[in-house]
Coordinates of C-alpha atoms and ligand atoms in Angstrom, one line a residue:
M1 CA 8.5 -31.3 24.4
A2 CA 10.1 -27.9 24.1
I3 CA 8.3 -25.0 22.4
N4 CA 9.9 -24.4 19.0
I5 CA 9.9 -20.8 17.9
N6 CA 9.5 -19.7 14.3
K7 CA 13.2 -19.5 13.3
N8 CA 12.2 -17.6 10.2
Y9 CA 12.2 -14.4 12.3
K10 CA 16.0 -14.6 12.1
K11 CA 15.7 -14.2 8.3
I12 CA 14.2 -10.7 8.5
Q13 CA 15.7 -7.4 9.8
K14 CA 15.4 -7.0 13.6
N15 CA 13.6 -3.7 13.2
Y16 CA 11.0 -2.6 10.7
I17 CA 12.4 0.3 8.6
F18 CA 10.1 2.9 10.2
T19 CA 11.2 1.9 13.7
Q20 CA 14.8 2.5 12.7
I21 CA 13.9 5.9 11.3
N22 CA 12.1 6.8 14.5
L23 CA 15.0 5.8 16.6
K24 CA 17.4 8.0 14.5
T25 CA 15.1 11.0 14.5
E26 CA 14.4 10.7 18.3
D27 CA 18.1 10.6 18.9
F28 CA 18.6 13.7 16.7
L29 CA 15.8 15.6 18.5
K30 CA 17.3 14.7 21.9
N31 CA 20.5 16.5 20.9
N32 CA 18.7 19.3 18.9
P33 CA 15.5 20.0 20.8
N34 CA 14.9 23.3 19.1
I35 CA 15.1 22.1 15.5
E36 CA 11.8 21.4 13.8
L37 CA 12.2 18.5 11.4
L38 CA 10.5 18.4 8.0
K39 CA 8.7 15.1 8.0
L40 CA 8.6 13.6 4.5
G41 CA 9.2 10.0 5.6
I42 CA 6.4 7.7 6.6
G43 CA 3.4 7.3 4.2
D44 CA 0.9 8.4 6.8
V45 CA -1.9 10.8 6.1
T46 CA -2.0 14.3 7.7
R47 CA -5.2 15.9 6.4
P48 CA -8.2 15.9 8.8
L49 CA -11.4 13.9 7.9
S50 CA -14.2 15.9 6.4
K51 CA -17.0 17.3 8.7
N52 CA -19.6 15.2 6.9
L53 CA -17.6 12.0 7.4
V54 CA -17.1 12.7 11.1
N55 CA -20.8 13.4 11.5
I56 CA -21.8 10.2 9.8
M57 CA -19.6 8.2 12.2
K58 CA -20.8 10.2 15.2
D59 CA -24.4 9.5 14.3
A60 CA -23.6 5.8 13.8
L61 CA -22.4 5.6 17.4
E62 CA -25.0 7.9 18.9
N63 CA -28.0 6.2 17.2
Q64 CA -27.1 2.8 18.8
T65 CA -29.8 2.9 21.5
S66 CA -30.7 -0.3 23.3
K67 CA -33.1 -1.1 20.5
N68 CA -30.5 -1.2 17.7
F69 CA -27.3 -1.6 19.6
K70 CA -24.6 -3.3 17.6
G71 CA -22.5 -6.1 19.0
Y72 CA -19.9 -8.0 17.0
P73 CA -20.0 -6.9 13.4
P74 CA -20.3 -9.6 10.6
E75 CA -16.8 -11.1 10.2
T76 CA -16.6 -10.3 6.5
G77 CA -18.4 -6.9 6.6
Y78 CA -21.8 -5.3 6.6
D79 CA -23.8 -5.7 3.4
F80 CA -24.2 -1.9 3.1
L81 CA -20.4 -1.5 2.7
K82 CA -20.0 -4.6 0.5
N83 CA -22.7 -3.1 -1.8
A84 CA -21.0 0.3 -1.8
V85 CA -17.8 -1.5 -2.9
T86 CA -19.5 -3.5 -5.7
N87 CA -21.1 -0.2 -6.9
Y88 CA -17.7 1.5 -6.9
Y89 CA -16.4 -1.3 -9.1
K90 CA -19.4 -1.0 -11.3
T91 CA -18.2 2.6 -12.2
Q92 CA -15.1 0.8 -13.6
N93 CA -17.4 -1.6 -15.6
I94 CA -16.4 -4.5 -13.2
N95 CA -19.1 -6.7 -11.9
L96 CA -18.6 -8.3 -8.5
T97 CA -21.0 -9.9 -6.1
K98 CA -21.1 -9.0 -2.5
E99 CA -19.8 -12.5 -1.7
D100 CA -16.6 -11.6 -3.5
V101 CA -16.0 -8.7 -1.1
F102 CA -14.3 -9.1 2.3
I103 CA -14.2 -6.0 4.6
S104 CA -11.1 -6.0 6.7
N105 CA -9.1 -3.8 9.0
G106 CA -6.1 -3.2 6.8
A107 CA -4.4 -4.1 3.5
G108 CA -1.2 -4.6 5.5
C109 CA -2.8 -7.3 7.6
D110 CA -4.4 -9.0 4.6
V111 CA -1.2 -9.0 2.5
G112 CA 0.3 -11.3 5.2
N113 CA -2.9 -13.1 6.3
I114 CA -3.7 -14.3 2.8
L115 CA -0.7 -16.6 3.0
N116 CA -2.8 -18.7 5.4
L117 CA -4.5 -20.1 2.3
F118 CA -1.3 -21.5 0.8
S119 CA 1.5 -23.8 1.9
N120 CA 5.1 -24.2 0.6
I121 CA 4.8 -21.9 -2.3
N122 CA 7.1 -20.0 -4.7
V123 CA 6.6 -16.3 -4.4
V124 CA 7.5 -13.6 -6.9
V125 CA 8.1 -10.1 -5.5
Q126 CA 9.8 -7.1 -7.0
D127 CA 12.7 -5.5 -5.3
P128 CA 12.4 -2.7 -4.0
T129 CA 8.8 -3.1 -2.8
Y130 CA 6.4 -2.7 0.2
P131 CA 8.4 -4.7 2.8
A132 CA 5.3 -6.6 4.1
Y133 CA 5.4 -8.8 1.0
F134 CA 8.8 -10.3 1.5
D135 CA 8.8 -10.2 5.3
S136 CA 5.5 -12.1 5.6
N137 CA 6.7 -14.7 3.1
F138 CA 10.1 -15.1 4.9
L139 CA 8.1 -15.7 8.1
Y140 CA 6.0 -18.4 6.4
G141 CA 9.2 -20.0 5.0
N142 CA 8.1 -19.6 1.4
K143 CA 10.6 -19.6 -1.5
I144 CA 11.0 -16.0 -2.8
T145 CA 12.1 -15.0 -6.2
L146 CA 13.1 -11.3 -6.1
I147 CA 13.0 -9.4 -9.4
S148 CA 15.0 -6.2 -9.3
V149 CA 13.4 -3.1 -10.9
D150 CA 15.3 0.0 -11.8
K151 CA 15.7 2.5 -14.7
C152 CA 16.7 -0.3 -17.1
N153 CA 13.2 -1.8 -16.9
N154 CA 11.2 1.4 -16.2
Y155 CA 11.0 0.3 -12.6
K156 CA 8.4 -2.3 -13.6
M157 CA 8.3 -6.0 -12.9
L158 CA 7.0 -7.9 -15.9
P159 CA 6.8 -11.7 -16.5
D160 CA 8.9 -11.5 -19.7
N161 CA 12.0 -13.3 -18.4
L162 CA 10.3 -15.3 -15.6
K163 CA 10.7 -19.1 -15.7
E164 CA 7.3 -20.7 -16.2
D165 CA 6.1 -22.1 -12.9
S166 CA 3.2 -21.7 -10.5
Y167 CA 3.8 -18.7 -8.2
L168 CA 2.1 -16.4 -5.9
I169 CA 2.8 -13.1 -7.5
Y170 CA 2.7 -9.8 -5.7
L171 CA 1.9 -6.7 -7.9
C172 CA 1.5 -3.3 -6.4
S173 CA 0.3 -0.5 -8.7
P174 CA 0.9 2.4 -8.3
N175 CA 3.9 1.0 -6.5
N176 CA 5.2 1.8 -3.1
P177 CA 8.0 3.0 -3.0
T178 CA 8.7 3.8 -6.6
G179 CA 5.3 5.1 -7.9
A180 CA 5.7 3.1 -11.1
T181 CA 2.3 2.1 -12.5
L182 CA 1.4 -1.0 -14.5
N183 CA -0.6 -0.1 -17.6
K184 CA -3.3 -2.3 -19.3
N185 CA -0.7 -4.2 -21.5
D186 CA 1.5 -4.9 -18.5
L187 CA -1.4 -6.3 -16.5
K188 CA -2.6 -8.4 -19.5
K189 CA 0.9 -10.0 -19.7
W190 CA 0.6 -10.9 -16.0
V191 CA -2.9 -12.3 -16.2
T192 CA -1.9 -14.4 -19.3
F193 CA 1.2 -15.6 -17.5
A194 CA -0.9 -16.5 -14.3
L195 CA -3.6 -18.3 -16.3
K196 CA -1.0 -20.3 -18.2
T197 CA 1.2 -21.3 -15.2
K198 CA -1.7 -21.7 -12.7
S199 CA -0.3 -18.9 -10.6
I200 CA -2.2 -16.5 -8.3
I201 CA -1.7 -12.8 -8.4
I202 CA -2.1 -10.6 -5.3
F203 CA -2.9 -7.2 -6.7
D204 CA -2.3 -4.4 -4.1
C205 CA -4.1 -1.3 -5.3
A206 CA -3.8 0.7 -2.0
Y207 CA -2.9 3.8 -4.1
E208 CA -5.3 3.3 -7.0
R209 CA -7.1 6.7 -6.5
F210 CA -3.8 8.5 -7.0
I211 CA -3.7 7.4 -10.7
E212 CA -4.2 10.2 -13.1
D213 CA -3.4 8.6 -16.5
D214 CA -5.4 5.7 -18.0
S215 CA -3.7 2.9 -16.1
P216 CA -6.2 0.4 -14.6
H217 CA -7.3 1.0 -11.0
S218 CA -8.2 -2.7 -10.7
I219 CA -6.7 -5.8 -12.1
Y220 CA -10.3 -7.0 -12.9
Q221 CA -10.3 -4.5 -15.8
I222 CA -8.3 -7.3 -17.5
K223 CA -10.4 -10.2 -19.0
D224 CA -10.4 -13.4 -16.9
A225 CA -8.4 -11.8 -14.1
K226 CA -11.1 -13.0 -11.7
K227 CA -9.9 -16.5 -12.3
C228 CA -6.4 -15.8 -11.1
A229 CA -6.2 -12.6 -9.0
I230 CA -7.0 -11.5 -5.5
E231 CA -7.2 -7.7 -5.1
I232 CA -6.4 -5.8 -1.9
A233 CA -7.5 -2.2 -1.5
S234 CA -7.6 0.1 1.5
F235 CA -9.3 3.3 2.8
S236 CA -6.1 4.3 4.5
K237 CA -4.5 6.4 1.9
T238 CA -7.5 7.1 -0.3
A239 CA -9.8 8.3 2.5
G240 CA -7.5 9.1 5.4
F241 CA -8.3 5.9 7.4
T242 CA -4.8 5.0 8.6
N243 CA -6.1 5.4 12.2
L244 CA -9.7 4.2 11.7
R245 CA -8.6 1.0 9.9
C246 CA -10.8 -0.3 7.1
S247 CA -9.9 -2.0 3.8
Y248 CA -11.4 -4.5 1.4
T249 CA -10.1 -7.7 -0.2
I250 CA -11.7 -9.1 -3.3
V251 CA -11.5 -12.9 -3.6
P252 CA -13.7 -13.7 -6.6
K253 CA -15.8 -16.9 -6.5
Q254 CA -14.1 -17.8 -9.8
C255 CA -10.6 -17.7 -8.2
K256 CA -9.5 -21.3 -7.6
V257 CA -6.4 -23.4 -7.1
G258 CA -7.3 -26.8 -8.6
N259 CA -10.9 -27.4 -7.4
N260 CA -10.3 -25.4 -4.2
S261 CA -12.3 -22.2 -4.0
L262 CA -10.0 -19.5 -2.5
N263 CA -13.2 -17.5 -1.7
D264 CA -14.5 -20.4 0.5
M265 CA -11.2 -20.8 2.2
W266 CA -10.7 -17.0 2.9
N267 CA -14.3 -16.8 4.2
R268 CA -13.5 -19.7 6.6
R269 CA -10.3 -18.1 7.6
Q270 CA -11.9 -14.7 8.3
C271 CA -14.8 -16.1 10.2
T272 CA -12.4 -18.0 12.4
Y273 CA -9.8 -15.4 13.2
F274 CA -11.3 -12.0 12.5
N275 CA -14.2 -10.4 14.4
G276 CA -14.9 -7.6 11.9
V277 CA -14.5 -3.8 11.5
P278 CA -16.6 -1.5 13.8
Y279 CA -20.0 -0.4 12.6
F280 CA -19.2 3.3 12.7
V281 CA -16.0 2.8 10.7
Q282 CA -17.8 0.9 8.1
K283 CA -20.5 3.6 7.9
G284 CA -17.7 6.1 7.4
A285 CA -16.2 4.0 4.7
E286 CA -19.6 3.6 3.0
Y287 CA -19.8 7.5 2.9
C288 CA -16.4 7.7 1.4
L289 CA -17.6 5.7 -1.6
S290 CA -20.7 7.9 -2.1
K291 CA -20.7 10.6 -4.7
N292 CA -20.0 13.4 -2.1
G293 CA -17.6 11.2 -0.1
L294 CA -15.5 10.4 -3.2
K295 CA -15.3 14.1 -4.1
E296 CA -14.2 15.0 -0.6
C297 CA -11.6 12.3 -0.5
Q298 CA -10.2 13.3 -3.8
K299 CA -9.5 16.8 -2.5
N300 CA -7.1 15.4 0.1
I301 CA -5.6 13.0 -2.5
N302 CA -5.0 16.0 -4.7
Y303 CA -3.3 17.9 -1.9
Y304 CA -0.9 15.0 -1.3
K305 CA -0.3 14.6 -5.1
T306 CA 0.5 18.3 -5.3
N307 CA 3.0 17.9 -2.5
A308 CA 4.7 15.1 -4.4
K309 CA 4.7 17.1 -7.6
L310 CA 6.3 20.1 -5.9
L311 CA 9.0 17.8 -4.4
K312 CA 9.5 16.1 -7.8
A313 CA 9.9 19.4 -9.6
C314 CA 12.5 20.8 -7.2
L315 CA 14.5 17.5 -7.1
I316 CA 14.6 17.3 -10.9
S317 CA 15.7 21.0 -11.1
A318 CA 18.4 20.2 -8.5
G319 CA 19.8 17.6 -10.8
F320 CA 18.5 14.4 -9.1
E321 CA 17.6 11.3 -11.0
V322 CA 13.9 11.0 -10.2
L323 CA 11.3 8.5 -11.4
D324 CA 8.9 10.7 -13.3
T325 CA 5.3 9.6 -12.5
N326 CA 2.2 11.6 -11.5
N327 CA 0.3 8.6 -10.2
S328 CA 1.8 8.4 -6.7
P329 CA 2.1 10.3 -3.4
Y330 CA 5.8 9.2 -3.3
V331 CA 8.9 10.5 -5.0
W332 CA 11.7 7.9 -5.7
I333 CA 15.2 9.3 -6.3
K334 CA 18.7 7.9 -6.8
C335 CA 21.0 9.2 -4.1
P336 CA 23.6 11.6 -5.4
K337 CA 27.2 10.6 -5.8
D338 CA 27.9 7.3 -4.2
Y339 CA 25.9 7.8 -1.1
T340 CA 24.3 4.7 0.4
S341 CA 20.6 5.1 1.4
W342 CA 21.5 5.5 5.1
E343 CA 24.3 7.9 4.4
F344 CA 22.0 10.1 2.4
F345 CA 19.3 9.8 5.2
D346 CA 21.9 11.0 7.7
L347 CA 22.9 13.9 5.5
M348 CA 19.3 14.9 4.9
L349 CA 18.5 14.6 8.7
N350 CA 21.6 16.2 10.1
K351 CA 22.3 19.0 7.6
Y352 CA 18.9 19.8 6.0
H353 CA 16.6 18.6 8.8
I354 CA 14.5 16.6 6.3
V355 CA 13.3 13.1 7.2
G356 CA 12.8 10.7 4.2
V357 CA 13.1 6.9 3.9
P358 CA 16.3 5.1 2.9
G359 CA 15.5 3.0 -0.2
C360 CA 17.3 -0.1 1.3
G361 CA 14.3 -0.4 3.7
F362 CA 12.3 -1.6 0.7
G363 CA 14.7 -4.3 -0.3
K364 CA 18.4 -4.9 -1.3
C365 CA 17.9 -3.2 -4.7
G366 CA 16.6 -0.1 -3.0
E367 CA 20.2 0.5 -1.8
G368 CA 21.4 3.8 -3.2
Y369 CA 17.8 5.2 -3.5
F370 CA 15.6 7.3 -1.3
R371 CA 11.9 7.9 -0.9
F372 CA 10.2 11.2 -0.1
S373 CA 6.5 11.1 0.9
G374 CA 3.9 13.7 -0.2
F375 CA 1.7 12.9 2.7
G376 CA 3.3 15.7 4.8
K377 CA 2.2 19.2 5.4
R378 CA 2.5 21.7 2.5
T379 CA 4.5 24.1 4.6
D380 CA 7.1 21.3 5.3
V381 CA 7.2 20.5 1.6
K382 CA 7.9 24.1 0.6
K383 CA 10.6 24.4 3.3
A384 CA 12.1 21.1 2.1
C385 CA 12.2 22.4 -1.5
E386 CA 14.2 25.4 -0.4
E387 CA 16.7 23.1 1.4
I388 CA 16.9 20.8 -1.6
K389 CA 17.9 23.7 -3.8
K390 CA 21.0 24.0 -1.7
L391 CA 21.8 20.4 -2.6
Q392 CA 22.5 21.3 -6.2
H393 CA 24.9 18.7 -7.6
Ligands
LIG401 N1 -0.2 -1.7 0.7 C1 0.7 -0.8 0.4 C2 1.4 -0.9 -0.9 C3 1.1 0.2 1.3 O1 2.0 1.1 1.0 C4 0.5 0.2 2.6 C5 0.9 1.2 3.6 O2 1.8 2.0 3.5 C6 -0.4 -0.8 2.9 C7 -0.7 -1.7 2.0 C8 -1.1 -0.8 4.2 O3 -2.4 -0.4 4.2 P1 -3.3 -0.4 5.5 O4 -3.2 0.8 6.2 O5 -4.7 -0.6 4.9 O6 -2.9 -1.6 6.3

């Protein structure tokens, strides 16, 4: 019998958005080797890790003598990090057990891997959004309901007009790419909807530490959310771990589909497929959740947020339509005139030497929009602001 390939690969774009951007910028640099580009595209951290954090990880490696050498880590994480995570939630008045916590090597992986627990489902995703949500569901052959968000609905996906049915619902707050943040009332609406329709929410809070208003950092701040929500968080953007790789996924014991415990199923899945995050990385992550670690991480977060605020202010004063939020490292704008996202990308690259991300990379409804990232260097941000002033329209 022939090997059948997964034909769903034909349903997604051939290249991931950042691959397309890299190809274009490489091409530009080949023809213009002396031009330095201002990189405000990819959401990747640029600030170095703190000395204390590096020393903790160094010690974790050096102290592994033959007596306490570490082999495979526990598949779902060391207890010391799970306890640090549950203590972090306690500061938000949320009680979790360490069995609810699964340490993983990335929110991006878990967003897709979690689909292993379900079969033939209806999925609700906002458009535009983090592309991994719809790409992974296309690959699993799931039915996807896309809900467009724009100025008319404050860039927020809410259940108000959603037909009652059981769905897997992806929420991302603060949102990538828009930066829109769901407040307590918004999340209450979603939890009520999920409980009523026997839906499950995947709450991606990869940017929770960027929130500066009173919006919830966790969906478990909403009563009964543990019965219907899985939360995915990451050290990537909050602690600079995009290279180190460490994240945590919360699957509460109470979270069930019928009589099936999603916690038991996820535990089984992780123990089968995943061999854990390195000890020294988990020691580093534990430090990042300590009092000092949290303070040090917040310094870098504030640096990125200041970048985003500088960009936002200069875009607003240049007359751009900008989503006004202070909870995000990203700035989401409407392209001027009738530029498509890629036309605006080309203009920014070729004339102003700024690299951003075309909004259409986040979904069809992102067409005509553009995302700037605050994760770049301050010097690049300031130079970009000078260039943006020339774009007055
Ligand atoms: N979730 C969102 C919303 C993101 O924007 C990203 C990365 O940009 C991720 C998850 C991926 O995080 P990780 O580095 O932990 O895989």
